[in-house]
Each structure stands twice: as C-alpha cells, then as structure tokens.
Short mmCIF file of N, CA and C in Angstrom, two decimals:
data_model
loop_
_atom_site.label_atom_id
_atom_site.label_comp_id
_atom_site.label_asym_id
_atom_site.label_seq_id
_atom_site.Cartn_x
_atom_site.Cartn_y
_atom_site.Cartn_z
N MET A 503 -81.94 47.63 -2.83
CA MET A 503 -83.22 46.98 -2.70
C MET A 503 -83.36 45.82 -3.70
N ILE A 504 -82.89 46.06 -4.93
CA ILE A 504 -82.96 45.02 -5.95
C ILE A 504 -82.12 43.81 -5.53
N ASP A 505 -80.89 44.09 -5.05
CA ASP A 505 -80.01 43.00 -4.62
C ASP A 505 -80.62 42.17 -3.50
N VAL A 506 -81.29 42.84 -2.57
CA VAL A 506 -81.93 42.14 -1.45
C VAL A 506 -83.02 41.21 -1.98
N ARG A 507 -83.84 41.72 -2.86
CA ARG A 507 -84.92 40.92 -3.43
C ARG A 507 -84.36 39.72 -4.20
N LEU A 508 -83.29 39.95 -4.96
CA LEU A 508 -82.67 38.86 -5.71
C LEU A 508 -82.10 37.79 -4.78
N ARG A 509 -81.47 38.23 -3.69
CA ARG A 509 -80.93 37.26 -2.72
C ARG A 509 -82.04 36.43 -2.10
N ILE A 510 -83.16 37.07 -1.80
CA ILE A 510 -84.29 36.34 -1.22
C ILE A 510 -84.82 35.30 -2.21
N LEU A 511 -84.99 35.70 -3.46
CA LEU A 511 -85.48 34.77 -4.47
C LEU A 511 -84.50 33.61 -4.68
N ALA A 512 -83.22 33.90 -4.63
CA ALA A 512 -82.21 32.84 -4.78
C ALA A 512 -82.27 31.89 -3.59
N ARG A 513 -82.39 32.45 -2.38
CA ARG A 513 -82.45 31.63 -1.17
C ARG A 513 -83.71 30.76 -1.16
N GLN A 514 -84.79 31.28 -1.71
CA GLN A 514 -86.05 30.53 -1.78
C GLN A 514 -86.04 29.51 -2.94
N ASP A 515 -84.94 29.47 -3.68
CA ASP A 515 -84.81 28.56 -4.82
C ASP A 515 -85.94 28.76 -5.82
N ARG A 516 -86.10 30.02 -6.22
CA ARG A 516 -87.14 30.38 -7.20
C ARG A 516 -86.45 30.99 -8.43
N PRO A 517 -85.77 30.16 -9.21
CA PRO A 517 -84.97 30.69 -10.32
C PRO A 517 -85.79 31.43 -11.39
N ASN A 518 -86.98 30.95 -11.69
CA ASN A 518 -87.78 31.64 -12.70
C ASN A 518 -88.23 33.01 -12.22
N ALA A 519 -88.62 33.10 -10.96
CA ALA A 519 -88.98 34.41 -10.39
C ALA A 519 -87.76 35.32 -10.37
N TYR A 520 -86.60 34.75 -10.06
CA TYR A 520 -85.34 35.50 -10.06
C TYR A 520 -85.08 36.07 -11.45
N LEU A 521 -85.22 35.22 -12.47
CA LEU A 521 -84.98 35.68 -13.84
C LEU A 521 -85.95 36.77 -14.24
N ASN A 522 -87.22 36.58 -13.92
CA ASN A 522 -88.22 37.60 -14.26
C ASN A 522 -87.92 38.93 -13.58
N PHE A 523 -87.62 38.86 -12.28
CA PHE A 523 -87.37 40.09 -11.53
C PHE A 523 -86.07 40.76 -11.99
N SER A 524 -85.02 39.98 -12.17
CA SER A 524 -83.74 40.58 -12.57
C SER A 524 -83.85 41.24 -13.94
N GLN A 525 -84.60 40.62 -14.83
CA GLN A 525 -84.77 41.23 -16.15
C GLN A 525 -85.60 42.50 -16.05
N ALA A 526 -86.68 42.47 -15.30
CA ALA A 526 -87.54 43.64 -15.15
C ALA A 526 -86.80 44.78 -14.45
N ALA A 527 -85.93 44.44 -13.51
CA ALA A 527 -85.21 45.46 -12.74
C ALA A 527 -83.95 45.95 -13.46
N GLY A 528 -83.62 45.35 -14.58
CA GLY A 528 -82.42 45.76 -15.30
C GLY A 528 -81.13 45.27 -14.66
N ALA A 529 -81.24 44.23 -13.84
CA ALA A 529 -80.07 43.63 -13.19
C ALA A 529 -79.51 42.57 -14.15
N ASP A 530 -78.93 43.06 -15.24
CA ASP A 530 -78.54 42.17 -16.33
C ASP A 530 -77.44 41.18 -15.97
N LEU A 531 -76.46 41.62 -15.20
CA LEU A 531 -75.40 40.69 -14.80
C LEU A 531 -75.97 39.58 -13.92
N ALA A 532 -76.80 39.93 -12.96
CA ALA A 532 -77.42 38.93 -12.09
C ALA A 532 -78.25 37.96 -12.92
N HIS A 533 -78.96 38.47 -13.90
CA HIS A 533 -79.78 37.63 -14.77
C HIS A 533 -78.90 36.62 -15.53
N ALA A 534 -77.82 37.12 -16.14
CA ALA A 534 -76.93 36.24 -16.90
C ALA A 534 -76.28 35.21 -16.00
N GLU A 535 -75.86 35.62 -14.81
CA GLU A 535 -75.22 34.68 -13.89
C GLU A 535 -76.20 33.63 -13.38
N MET A 536 -77.46 33.98 -13.21
CA MET A 536 -78.47 32.98 -12.83
C MET A 536 -78.66 31.98 -13.96
N LEU A 537 -78.65 32.45 -15.20
CA LEU A 537 -78.75 31.53 -16.33
C LEU A 537 -77.60 30.52 -16.30
N VAL A 538 -76.40 30.99 -15.96
CA VAL A 538 -75.26 30.08 -15.83
C VAL A 538 -75.55 29.06 -14.73
N GLY A 539 -76.01 29.54 -13.58
CA GLY A 539 -76.31 28.65 -12.46
C GLY A 539 -77.36 27.61 -12.78
N MET A 540 -78.26 27.95 -13.70
CA MET A 540 -79.31 27.02 -14.12
C MET A 540 -78.83 26.08 -15.23
N GLY A 541 -77.59 26.26 -15.67
CA GLY A 541 -77.06 25.42 -16.73
C GLY A 541 -77.45 25.86 -18.13
N ARG A 542 -78.02 27.03 -18.25
CA ARG A 542 -78.45 27.56 -19.55
C ARG A 542 -77.32 28.43 -20.12
N ILE A 543 -76.24 27.77 -20.47
CA ILE A 543 -75.01 28.45 -20.84
C ILE A 543 -75.17 29.26 -22.13
N GLU A 544 -75.75 28.67 -23.14
CA GLU A 544 -75.94 29.38 -24.40
C GLU A 544 -76.79 30.63 -24.19
N ASP A 545 -77.85 30.50 -23.39
CA ASP A 545 -78.70 31.66 -23.09
C ASP A 545 -77.92 32.73 -22.33
N ALA A 546 -77.08 32.29 -21.40
CA ALA A 546 -76.29 33.24 -20.60
C ALA A 546 -75.33 34.02 -21.49
N VAL A 547 -74.66 33.32 -22.40
CA VAL A 547 -73.72 33.99 -23.30
C VAL A 547 -74.47 34.98 -24.19
N GLU A 548 -75.55 34.53 -24.78
CA GLU A 548 -76.34 35.39 -25.66
C GLU A 548 -76.87 36.61 -24.91
N TYR A 549 -77.42 36.39 -23.73
CA TYR A 549 -77.96 37.49 -22.94
C TYR A 549 -76.85 38.46 -22.53
N GLY A 550 -75.73 37.93 -22.10
CA GLY A 550 -74.62 38.78 -21.68
C GLY A 550 -74.10 39.65 -22.80
N ILE A 551 -73.92 39.06 -23.97
CA ILE A 551 -73.42 39.82 -25.11
C ILE A 551 -74.42 40.88 -25.54
N GLU A 552 -75.69 40.55 -25.46
CA GLU A 552 -76.73 41.50 -25.88
C GLU A 552 -76.98 42.61 -24.86
N HIS A 553 -76.87 42.30 -23.57
CA HIS A 553 -77.32 43.26 -22.55
C HIS A 553 -76.21 43.89 -21.71
N LEU A 554 -75.06 43.27 -21.63
CA LEU A 554 -73.99 43.84 -20.80
C LEU A 554 -73.11 44.72 -21.68
N SER A 555 -72.89 45.94 -21.22
CA SER A 555 -72.16 46.89 -22.07
C SER A 555 -70.89 47.43 -21.42
N ASP A 556 -70.56 46.96 -20.24
CA ASP A 556 -69.32 47.44 -19.63
C ASP A 556 -68.38 46.27 -19.40
N PRO A 557 -67.08 46.51 -19.55
CA PRO A 557 -66.11 45.43 -19.45
C PRO A 557 -66.09 44.71 -18.11
N ASN A 558 -66.37 45.43 -17.02
CA ASN A 558 -66.34 44.78 -15.70
C ASN A 558 -67.45 43.74 -15.57
N SER A 559 -68.64 44.04 -16.08
CA SER A 559 -69.74 43.07 -16.04
C SER A 559 -69.45 41.89 -16.94
N LEU A 560 -68.90 42.16 -18.11
CA LEU A 560 -68.55 41.08 -19.02
C LEU A 560 -67.45 40.20 -18.43
N LEU A 561 -66.50 40.81 -17.75
CA LEU A 561 -65.45 40.04 -17.07
C LEU A 561 -66.05 39.17 -15.98
N SER A 562 -66.96 39.72 -15.20
CA SER A 562 -67.59 38.96 -14.13
C SER A 562 -68.35 37.76 -14.69
N LEU A 563 -69.08 37.97 -15.78
CA LEU A 563 -69.81 36.86 -16.40
C LEU A 563 -68.84 35.82 -16.95
N ALA A 564 -67.77 36.27 -17.59
CA ALA A 564 -66.76 35.33 -18.11
C ALA A 564 -66.15 34.50 -16.98
N GLN A 565 -65.86 35.15 -15.87
CA GLN A 565 -65.30 34.43 -14.72
C GLN A 565 -66.29 33.40 -14.18
N THR A 566 -67.56 33.79 -14.10
CA THR A 566 -68.59 32.87 -13.63
C THR A 566 -68.70 31.66 -14.56
N LEU A 567 -68.69 31.91 -15.85
CA LEU A 567 -68.76 30.81 -16.82
C LEU A 567 -67.56 29.88 -16.66
N ARG A 568 -66.39 30.44 -16.51
CA ARG A 568 -65.18 29.61 -16.37
C ARG A 568 -65.23 28.81 -15.06
N GLU A 569 -65.69 29.44 -13.98
CA GLU A 569 -65.80 28.74 -12.69
C GLU A 569 -66.76 27.56 -12.78
N HIS A 570 -67.73 27.65 -13.67
CA HIS A 570 -68.69 26.56 -13.86
C HIS A 570 -68.24 25.58 -14.94
N GLY A 571 -66.99 25.71 -15.38
CA GLY A 571 -66.43 24.75 -16.33
C GLY A 571 -66.72 25.01 -17.79
N HIS A 572 -67.12 26.22 -18.12
CA HIS A 572 -67.48 26.55 -19.51
C HIS A 572 -66.48 27.55 -20.08
N THR A 573 -65.26 27.07 -20.28
CA THR A 573 -64.17 27.95 -20.70
C THR A 573 -64.41 28.56 -22.07
N ASP A 574 -64.89 27.78 -23.02
CA ASP A 574 -65.14 28.34 -24.36
C ASP A 574 -66.18 29.45 -24.31
N ALA A 575 -67.23 29.25 -23.54
CA ALA A 575 -68.26 30.28 -23.39
C ALA A 575 -67.68 31.52 -22.71
N ALA A 576 -66.82 31.30 -21.72
CA ALA A 576 -66.17 32.42 -21.04
C ALA A 576 -65.32 33.21 -22.02
N PHE A 577 -64.60 32.51 -22.89
CA PHE A 577 -63.77 33.19 -23.89
C PHE A 577 -64.63 33.98 -24.87
N THR A 578 -65.78 33.43 -25.24
CA THR A 578 -66.68 34.13 -26.16
C THR A 578 -67.15 35.46 -25.56
N VAL A 579 -67.55 35.42 -24.29
CA VAL A 579 -68.01 36.64 -23.62
C VAL A 579 -66.87 37.63 -23.47
N ALA A 580 -65.72 37.14 -23.04
CA ALA A 580 -64.57 38.04 -22.84
C ALA A 580 -64.09 38.63 -24.16
N GLU A 581 -64.08 37.83 -25.20
CA GLU A 581 -63.66 38.34 -26.51
C GLU A 581 -64.60 39.45 -26.97
N HIS A 582 -65.89 39.27 -26.74
CA HIS A 582 -66.85 40.34 -27.04
C HIS A 582 -66.50 41.60 -26.23
N GLY A 583 -66.10 41.40 -24.99
CA GLY A 583 -65.75 42.53 -24.12
C GLY A 583 -64.57 43.35 -24.64
N LEU A 584 -63.72 42.73 -25.45
CA LEU A 584 -62.60 43.48 -26.03
C LEU A 584 -63.07 44.58 -26.97
N THR A 585 -64.29 44.44 -27.48
CA THR A 585 -64.82 45.43 -28.42
C THR A 585 -65.53 46.58 -27.73
N VAL A 586 -65.72 46.48 -26.43
CA VAL A 586 -66.43 47.51 -25.67
C VAL A 586 -65.47 48.67 -25.40
N GLU A 587 -65.86 49.84 -25.80
CA GLU A 587 -65.00 51.02 -25.63
C GLU A 587 -65.37 51.72 -24.32
N GLU A 588 -64.83 51.24 -23.24
CA GLU A 588 -65.13 51.85 -21.95
C GLU A 588 -63.99 51.56 -20.99
N TYR A 589 -63.89 52.39 -19.96
CA TYR A 589 -62.86 52.20 -18.95
C TYR A 589 -63.01 50.82 -18.32
N GLY A 590 -61.91 50.14 -18.13
CA GLY A 590 -61.92 48.83 -17.50
C GLY A 590 -61.64 47.69 -18.46
N THR A 591 -61.51 48.01 -19.74
CA THR A 591 -61.24 46.97 -20.72
C THR A 591 -59.89 46.30 -20.46
N ASP A 592 -58.95 47.03 -19.87
CA ASP A 592 -57.62 46.47 -19.63
C ASP A 592 -57.68 45.25 -18.72
N ALA A 593 -58.47 45.29 -17.66
CA ALA A 593 -58.56 44.15 -16.73
C ALA A 593 -59.16 42.93 -17.44
N LEU A 594 -60.19 43.15 -18.23
CA LEU A 594 -60.80 42.05 -18.97
C LEU A 594 -59.81 41.49 -19.99
N ALA A 595 -59.09 42.36 -20.69
CA ALA A 595 -58.13 41.91 -21.70
C ALA A 595 -56.99 41.12 -21.05
N GLU A 596 -56.51 41.58 -19.91
CA GLU A 596 -55.45 40.85 -19.20
C GLU A 596 -55.93 39.48 -18.74
N TRP A 597 -57.15 39.43 -18.22
CA TRP A 597 -57.72 38.15 -17.78
C TRP A 597 -57.81 37.19 -18.96
N LEU A 598 -58.36 37.67 -20.07
CA LEU A 598 -58.51 36.82 -21.25
C LEU A 598 -57.15 36.41 -21.81
N ARG A 599 -56.20 37.34 -21.84
CA ARG A 599 -54.85 37.02 -22.34
C ARG A 599 -54.26 35.85 -21.56
N ASP A 600 -54.31 35.94 -20.25
CA ASP A 600 -53.70 34.91 -19.41
C ASP A 600 -54.42 33.57 -19.51
N ARG A 601 -55.76 33.60 -19.51
CA ARG A 601 -56.53 32.35 -19.57
C ARG A 601 -56.41 31.70 -20.95
N ALA A 602 -56.49 32.51 -22.00
CA ALA A 602 -56.39 31.97 -23.35
C ALA A 602 -55.00 31.39 -23.60
N ALA A 603 -53.98 32.06 -23.11
CA ALA A 603 -52.61 31.55 -23.28
C ALA A 603 -52.45 30.20 -22.58
N SER A 604 -52.98 30.09 -21.37
CA SER A 604 -52.84 28.83 -20.64
C SER A 604 -53.67 27.72 -21.25
N ALA A 605 -54.71 28.09 -22.02
CA ALA A 605 -55.55 27.09 -22.69
C ALA A 605 -55.03 26.76 -24.10
N GLY A 606 -53.92 27.39 -24.49
CA GLY A 606 -53.37 27.13 -25.81
C GLY A 606 -54.07 27.86 -26.94
N GLU A 607 -54.88 28.83 -26.60
CA GLU A 607 -55.60 29.64 -27.59
C GLU A 607 -54.72 30.84 -27.93
N ASP A 608 -53.64 30.59 -28.68
CA ASP A 608 -52.61 31.60 -28.90
C ASP A 608 -53.11 32.84 -29.64
N SER A 609 -53.92 32.65 -30.65
CA SER A 609 -54.43 33.78 -31.43
C SER A 609 -55.30 34.70 -30.56
N LEU A 610 -56.19 34.10 -29.79
CA LEU A 610 -57.04 34.87 -28.89
C LEU A 610 -56.22 35.54 -27.80
N ALA A 611 -55.24 34.84 -27.28
CA ALA A 611 -54.36 35.42 -26.25
C ALA A 611 -53.61 36.62 -26.80
N LEU A 612 -53.14 36.53 -28.03
CA LEU A 612 -52.42 37.65 -28.65
C LEU A 612 -53.35 38.84 -28.87
N GLU A 613 -54.56 38.57 -29.36
CA GLU A 613 -55.54 39.65 -29.55
C GLU A 613 -55.81 40.36 -28.22
N ALA A 614 -56.00 39.59 -27.17
CA ALA A 614 -56.26 40.17 -25.85
C ALA A 614 -55.04 40.93 -25.33
N ALA A 615 -53.85 40.40 -25.58
CA ALA A 615 -52.63 41.07 -25.13
C ALA A 615 -52.46 42.42 -25.81
N ILE A 616 -52.76 42.48 -27.09
CA ILE A 616 -52.67 43.75 -27.82
C ILE A 616 -53.69 44.74 -27.28
N THR A 617 -54.90 44.28 -27.03
CA THR A 617 -55.93 45.16 -26.46
C THR A 617 -55.52 45.64 -25.07
N ALA A 618 -54.97 44.75 -24.26
CA ALA A 618 -54.51 45.14 -22.92
C ALA A 618 -53.44 46.22 -23.02
N PHE A 619 -52.53 46.06 -23.96
CA PHE A 619 -51.48 47.07 -24.15
C PHE A 619 -52.07 48.40 -24.61
N GLU A 620 -52.97 48.35 -25.58
CA GLU A 620 -53.53 49.59 -26.12
C GLU A 620 -54.39 50.33 -25.11
N THR A 621 -55.05 49.61 -24.22
CA THR A 621 -55.90 50.27 -23.23
C THR A 621 -55.12 50.74 -22.01
N SER A 622 -53.99 50.10 -21.75
CA SER A 622 -53.17 50.49 -20.61
C SER A 622 -51.71 50.15 -20.91
N PRO A 623 -51.06 50.98 -21.74
CA PRO A 623 -49.69 50.67 -22.14
C PRO A 623 -48.72 50.66 -20.97
N SER A 624 -47.86 49.64 -20.97
CA SER A 624 -46.82 49.53 -19.95
C SER A 624 -45.76 48.58 -20.50
N VAL A 625 -44.60 48.60 -19.87
CA VAL A 625 -43.54 47.68 -20.29
C VAL A 625 -43.99 46.23 -20.11
N SER A 626 -44.65 45.93 -19.00
CA SER A 626 -45.07 44.54 -18.78
C SER A 626 -46.11 44.09 -19.81
N ALA A 627 -47.04 44.98 -20.18
CA ALA A 627 -48.02 44.64 -21.21
C ALA A 627 -47.34 44.47 -22.56
N PHE A 628 -46.35 45.30 -22.83
CA PHE A 628 -45.56 45.22 -24.07
C PHE A 628 -44.83 43.88 -24.14
N GLU A 629 -44.21 43.49 -23.04
CA GLU A 629 -43.49 42.22 -22.99
C GLU A 629 -44.43 41.03 -23.11
N ALA A 630 -45.65 41.16 -22.59
CA ALA A 630 -46.63 40.08 -22.73
C ALA A 630 -47.00 39.88 -24.20
N VAL A 631 -47.14 40.98 -24.93
CA VAL A 631 -47.41 40.86 -26.37
C VAL A 631 -46.23 40.20 -27.06
N GLU A 632 -45.03 40.63 -26.71
CA GLU A 632 -43.82 40.05 -27.32
C GLU A 632 -43.78 38.54 -27.11
N GLU A 633 -44.08 38.11 -25.91
CA GLU A 633 -44.04 36.68 -25.59
C GLU A 633 -45.03 35.88 -26.44
N LEU A 634 -46.18 36.47 -26.71
CA LEU A 634 -47.22 35.76 -27.47
C LEU A 634 -47.08 35.92 -28.98
N ALA A 635 -46.38 36.95 -29.42
CA ALA A 635 -46.31 37.26 -30.85
C ALA A 635 -45.41 36.32 -31.64
N ALA A 636 -44.43 35.74 -30.98
CA ALA A 636 -43.49 34.80 -31.61
C ALA A 636 -42.87 35.42 -32.87
N ASP A 637 -43.06 34.76 -34.02
CA ASP A 637 -42.43 35.20 -35.26
C ASP A 637 -42.99 36.52 -35.80
N ASN A 638 -44.14 36.93 -35.34
CA ASN A 638 -44.75 38.18 -35.80
C ASN A 638 -44.34 39.39 -34.98
N TRP A 639 -43.42 39.21 -34.04
CA TRP A 639 -43.10 40.26 -33.08
C TRP A 639 -42.65 41.56 -33.73
N GLU A 640 -41.76 41.51 -34.69
CA GLU A 640 -41.23 42.75 -35.27
C GLU A 640 -42.34 43.59 -35.89
N THR A 641 -43.24 42.96 -36.61
CA THR A 641 -44.36 43.68 -37.22
C THR A 641 -45.29 44.25 -36.16
N ILE A 642 -45.63 43.43 -35.19
CA ILE A 642 -46.54 43.87 -34.13
C ILE A 642 -45.89 44.96 -33.29
N LYS A 643 -44.60 44.81 -32.99
CA LYS A 643 -43.89 45.82 -32.21
C LYS A 643 -43.94 47.17 -32.92
N THR A 644 -43.71 47.17 -34.22
CA THR A 644 -43.78 48.41 -35.00
C THR A 644 -45.16 49.04 -34.88
N ASP A 645 -46.20 48.22 -34.97
CA ASP A 645 -47.57 48.72 -34.85
C ASP A 645 -47.84 49.30 -33.46
N LEU A 646 -47.36 48.62 -32.42
CA LEU A 646 -47.60 49.09 -31.06
C LEU A 646 -46.87 50.41 -30.79
N LEU A 647 -45.65 50.52 -31.25
CA LEU A 647 -44.91 51.76 -31.06
C LEU A 647 -45.55 52.90 -31.85
N GLU A 648 -46.03 52.60 -33.04
CA GLU A 648 -46.72 53.62 -33.83
C GLU A 648 -48.02 54.04 -33.13
N TYR A 649 -48.70 53.10 -32.54
CA TYR A 649 -49.90 53.41 -31.76
C TYR A 649 -49.57 54.42 -30.66
N LEU A 650 -48.48 54.19 -29.94
CA LEU A 650 -48.09 55.11 -28.87
C LEU A 650 -47.71 56.48 -29.42
N ARG A 651 -47.15 56.51 -30.61
CA ARG A 651 -46.76 57.80 -31.21
C ARG A 651 -47.97 58.62 -31.62
N THR A 652 -49.05 57.97 -32.00
CA THR A 652 -50.20 58.70 -32.57
C THR A 652 -51.36 58.91 -31.60
N GLU A 653 -51.45 58.15 -30.54
CA GLU A 653 -52.56 58.30 -29.60
C GLU A 653 -52.34 59.51 -28.69
N GLN A 654 -53.42 60.11 -28.27
CA GLN A 654 -53.37 61.20 -27.30
C GLN A 654 -53.39 60.59 -25.90
N LEU A 655 -52.23 60.50 -25.31
CA LEU A 655 -52.09 59.89 -23.99
C LEU A 655 -51.78 60.98 -22.98
N GLY A 656 -52.30 60.83 -21.79
CA GLY A 656 -52.04 61.82 -20.76
C GLY A 656 -51.75 61.17 -19.42
N GLY A 657 -51.24 61.96 -18.50
CA GLY A 657 -51.02 61.53 -17.13
C GLY A 657 -50.18 60.28 -17.00
N GLY A 658 -50.65 59.38 -16.15
CA GLY A 658 -49.93 58.15 -15.87
C GLY A 658 -49.80 57.26 -17.09
N THR A 659 -50.79 57.30 -17.98
CA THR A 659 -50.72 56.50 -19.20
C THR A 659 -49.56 56.96 -20.07
N ALA A 660 -49.40 58.27 -20.20
CA ALA A 660 -48.29 58.81 -20.98
C ALA A 660 -46.95 58.44 -20.35
N ALA A 661 -46.88 58.47 -19.04
CA ALA A 661 -45.63 58.12 -18.35
C ALA A 661 -45.27 56.65 -18.60
N ARG A 662 -46.28 55.76 -18.53
CA ARG A 662 -46.02 54.34 -18.79
C ARG A 662 -45.65 54.11 -20.26
N ALA A 663 -46.28 54.86 -21.15
CA ALA A 663 -45.95 54.75 -22.57
C ALA A 663 -44.52 55.22 -22.82
N ALA A 664 -44.11 56.29 -22.16
CA ALA A 664 -42.73 56.77 -22.29
C ALA A 664 -41.75 55.71 -21.81
N GLU A 665 -42.11 54.98 -20.77
CA GLU A 665 -41.25 53.89 -20.29
C GLU A 665 -41.07 52.81 -21.35
N VAL A 666 -42.12 52.57 -22.14
CA VAL A 666 -42.01 51.59 -23.23
C VAL A 666 -40.99 52.09 -24.26
N PHE A 667 -41.09 53.36 -24.62
CA PHE A 667 -40.12 53.92 -25.57
C PHE A 667 -38.70 53.82 -25.02
N ILE A 668 -38.52 54.13 -23.75
CA ILE A 668 -37.19 54.03 -23.14
C ILE A 668 -36.71 52.58 -23.14
N HIS A 669 -37.61 51.67 -22.82
CA HIS A 669 -37.30 50.23 -22.85
C HIS A 669 -36.78 49.81 -24.22
N GLU A 670 -37.33 50.41 -25.26
CA GLU A 670 -36.95 50.09 -26.64
C GLU A 670 -35.85 51.01 -27.17
N SER A 671 -35.25 51.82 -26.30
CA SER A 671 -34.20 52.78 -26.67
C SER A 671 -34.68 53.79 -27.71
N GLU A 672 -35.95 54.11 -27.67
CA GLU A 672 -36.55 55.13 -28.54
C GLU A 672 -36.67 56.43 -27.74
N TYR A 673 -35.52 57.01 -27.41
CA TYR A 673 -35.47 58.15 -26.50
C TYR A 673 -36.15 59.39 -27.07
N ASP A 674 -35.98 59.64 -28.36
CA ASP A 674 -36.62 60.81 -28.97
C ASP A 674 -38.14 60.71 -28.86
N ASP A 675 -38.67 59.51 -29.07
CA ASP A 675 -40.12 59.31 -28.95
C ASP A 675 -40.58 59.51 -27.51
N ALA A 676 -39.78 59.07 -26.55
CA ALA A 676 -40.13 59.26 -25.14
C ALA A 676 -40.18 60.75 -24.80
N ILE A 677 -39.21 61.50 -25.29
CA ILE A 677 -39.18 62.95 -25.03
C ILE A 677 -40.35 63.64 -25.72
N THR A 678 -40.61 63.27 -26.97
CA THR A 678 -41.74 63.86 -27.70
C THR A 678 -43.05 63.59 -26.98
N LEU A 679 -43.23 62.37 -26.52
CA LEU A 679 -44.45 62.02 -25.79
C LEU A 679 -44.57 62.82 -24.50
N ALA A 680 -43.47 62.96 -23.79
CA ALA A 680 -43.49 63.72 -22.54
C ALA A 680 -43.86 65.17 -22.80
N LYS A 681 -43.31 65.76 -23.84
CA LYS A 681 -43.63 67.15 -24.19
C LYS A 681 -45.08 67.27 -24.62
N ARG A 682 -45.54 66.33 -25.45
CA ARG A 682 -46.91 66.38 -25.95
C ARG A 682 -47.93 66.23 -24.83
N SER A 683 -47.65 65.35 -23.89
CA SER A 683 -48.61 65.11 -22.80
C SER A 683 -48.57 66.20 -21.74
N ALA A 684 -47.45 66.93 -21.67
CA ALA A 684 -47.34 68.02 -20.69
C ALA A 684 -48.13 69.24 -21.13
N GLY A 685 -48.39 69.36 -22.42
CA GLY A 685 -49.12 70.50 -22.93
C GLY A 685 -48.21 71.70 -23.08
N PRO A 686 -48.79 72.82 -23.49
CA PRO A 686 -47.99 74.02 -23.71
C PRO A 686 -47.45 74.58 -22.40
N VAL A 687 -46.23 75.08 -22.47
CA VAL A 687 -45.59 75.70 -21.32
C VAL A 687 -45.44 77.18 -21.62
N SER A 688 -45.80 78.00 -20.67
CA SER A 688 -45.70 79.44 -20.85
C SER A 688 -44.24 79.85 -20.94
N SER A 689 -43.94 80.77 -21.87
CA SER A 689 -42.57 81.26 -22.00
C SER A 689 -42.34 82.50 -21.15
N ASN A 690 -43.35 82.95 -20.44
CA ASN A 690 -43.24 84.13 -19.59
C ASN A 690 -42.64 83.71 -18.25
N PRO A 691 -41.39 84.14 -17.95
CA PRO A 691 -40.74 83.71 -16.71
C PRO A 691 -41.51 84.10 -15.46
N SER A 692 -42.25 85.19 -15.49
CA SER A 692 -42.97 85.61 -14.28
C SER A 692 -44.14 84.70 -13.96
N SER A 693 -44.61 83.92 -14.95
CA SER A 693 -45.75 83.03 -14.69
C SER A 693 -45.32 81.75 -13.99
N ARG A 694 -44.02 81.54 -13.81
CA ARG A 694 -43.53 80.31 -13.18
C ARG A 694 -43.30 80.49 -11.69
N GLN A 695 -43.61 81.60 -11.14
CA GLN A 695 -43.33 81.86 -9.73
C GLN A 695 -44.27 81.16 -8.81
#
C-alpha cells in the first residue's frame, strides 16, 4: 500500500508530499532516493547514513547516487555500509571494492575487499584482496588466514574457508576447520546406522 501511494505521488510530480509520506511511513530508502532525484545529494547521504540500517538498502542508495553521477557520495554511503553488522554486507563490500578500484580509490577498495572476504570468505575474495594489497600482501594475508582460524564458521562458509587454506597449502588448517565446523562426532558405532 505504501509503495502504491509513493508511486502515485511520484507520478503526480509531488516531491514534497512524497518526502513527507515516505518519512511518515518509514519508507527510508524511498525517501533517500527521492532526495537524490531532487538533487539534494548531501541530504540524501545524511539521511541514508542516519536511517538505513541494512546493507542492501545502503547498497541500493549507493547505486542510485552513482547512477546520478555522484560517485563520491555513493562511496560515502557504501563505506558506512561496511560497518553494518548484518547479512548482505558481502554484496555491498564487493560492489564498493570493484567501483573504488576502478576509480583509483585503492585504500577504500582494499578496505572493502577485506570486508568482503571476512563476510564471505572464498578463494576469489582472497585473490581480490591480494590484487589490491600490493606490497602489504604478506601482512594482510597473515591477518586473513588468522581470521579464518579464529572465527566460528559453519556450513558453506566453512567449506569456502577451507578452500582458501588449501589454496595456500595450509592443509592442517583446512582439516582443523573441517573438524571444527562439523561439530562433535559420536564414538558409538551403533549411532551411525
């Protein structure tokens, strides 16, 4: 119902009514994106950082800002999104990593690459960090491998992390991770039937 009302207000070209309604209805992403559409970029960034709390919404706002030619503002929103502790941060971090790298923002790209790896470890994410780390690779690699050793990883995440250890010929760590993520195994042979 809220989306329908917002579409009607947008179609009627009533941006102030749209802003009032979206704010009252708690449609924070729609509100921030309308601010972008109105050219109120600073307000959109401020509102997004203050009101959006999930990485997917922050990614959407960052994409909207970039589509409207405001790359620095998009990076500001996306960088804030790296601090949000919620499922979905990996997609935002990957987006920021790739865009920042192509814009020559190496430090930001590296920060995003590390976050992407930590939220969703994989060989490809590991290699992306390596590519951006340049001379700092050995130190960062040590930190990333230690992160995998100490984090409680399960399921598919643990399997992808084990692949990183195998990629780095750290076979003992891969086995330890596999055992740790599998949990305790019963030693009673009759329980395996």
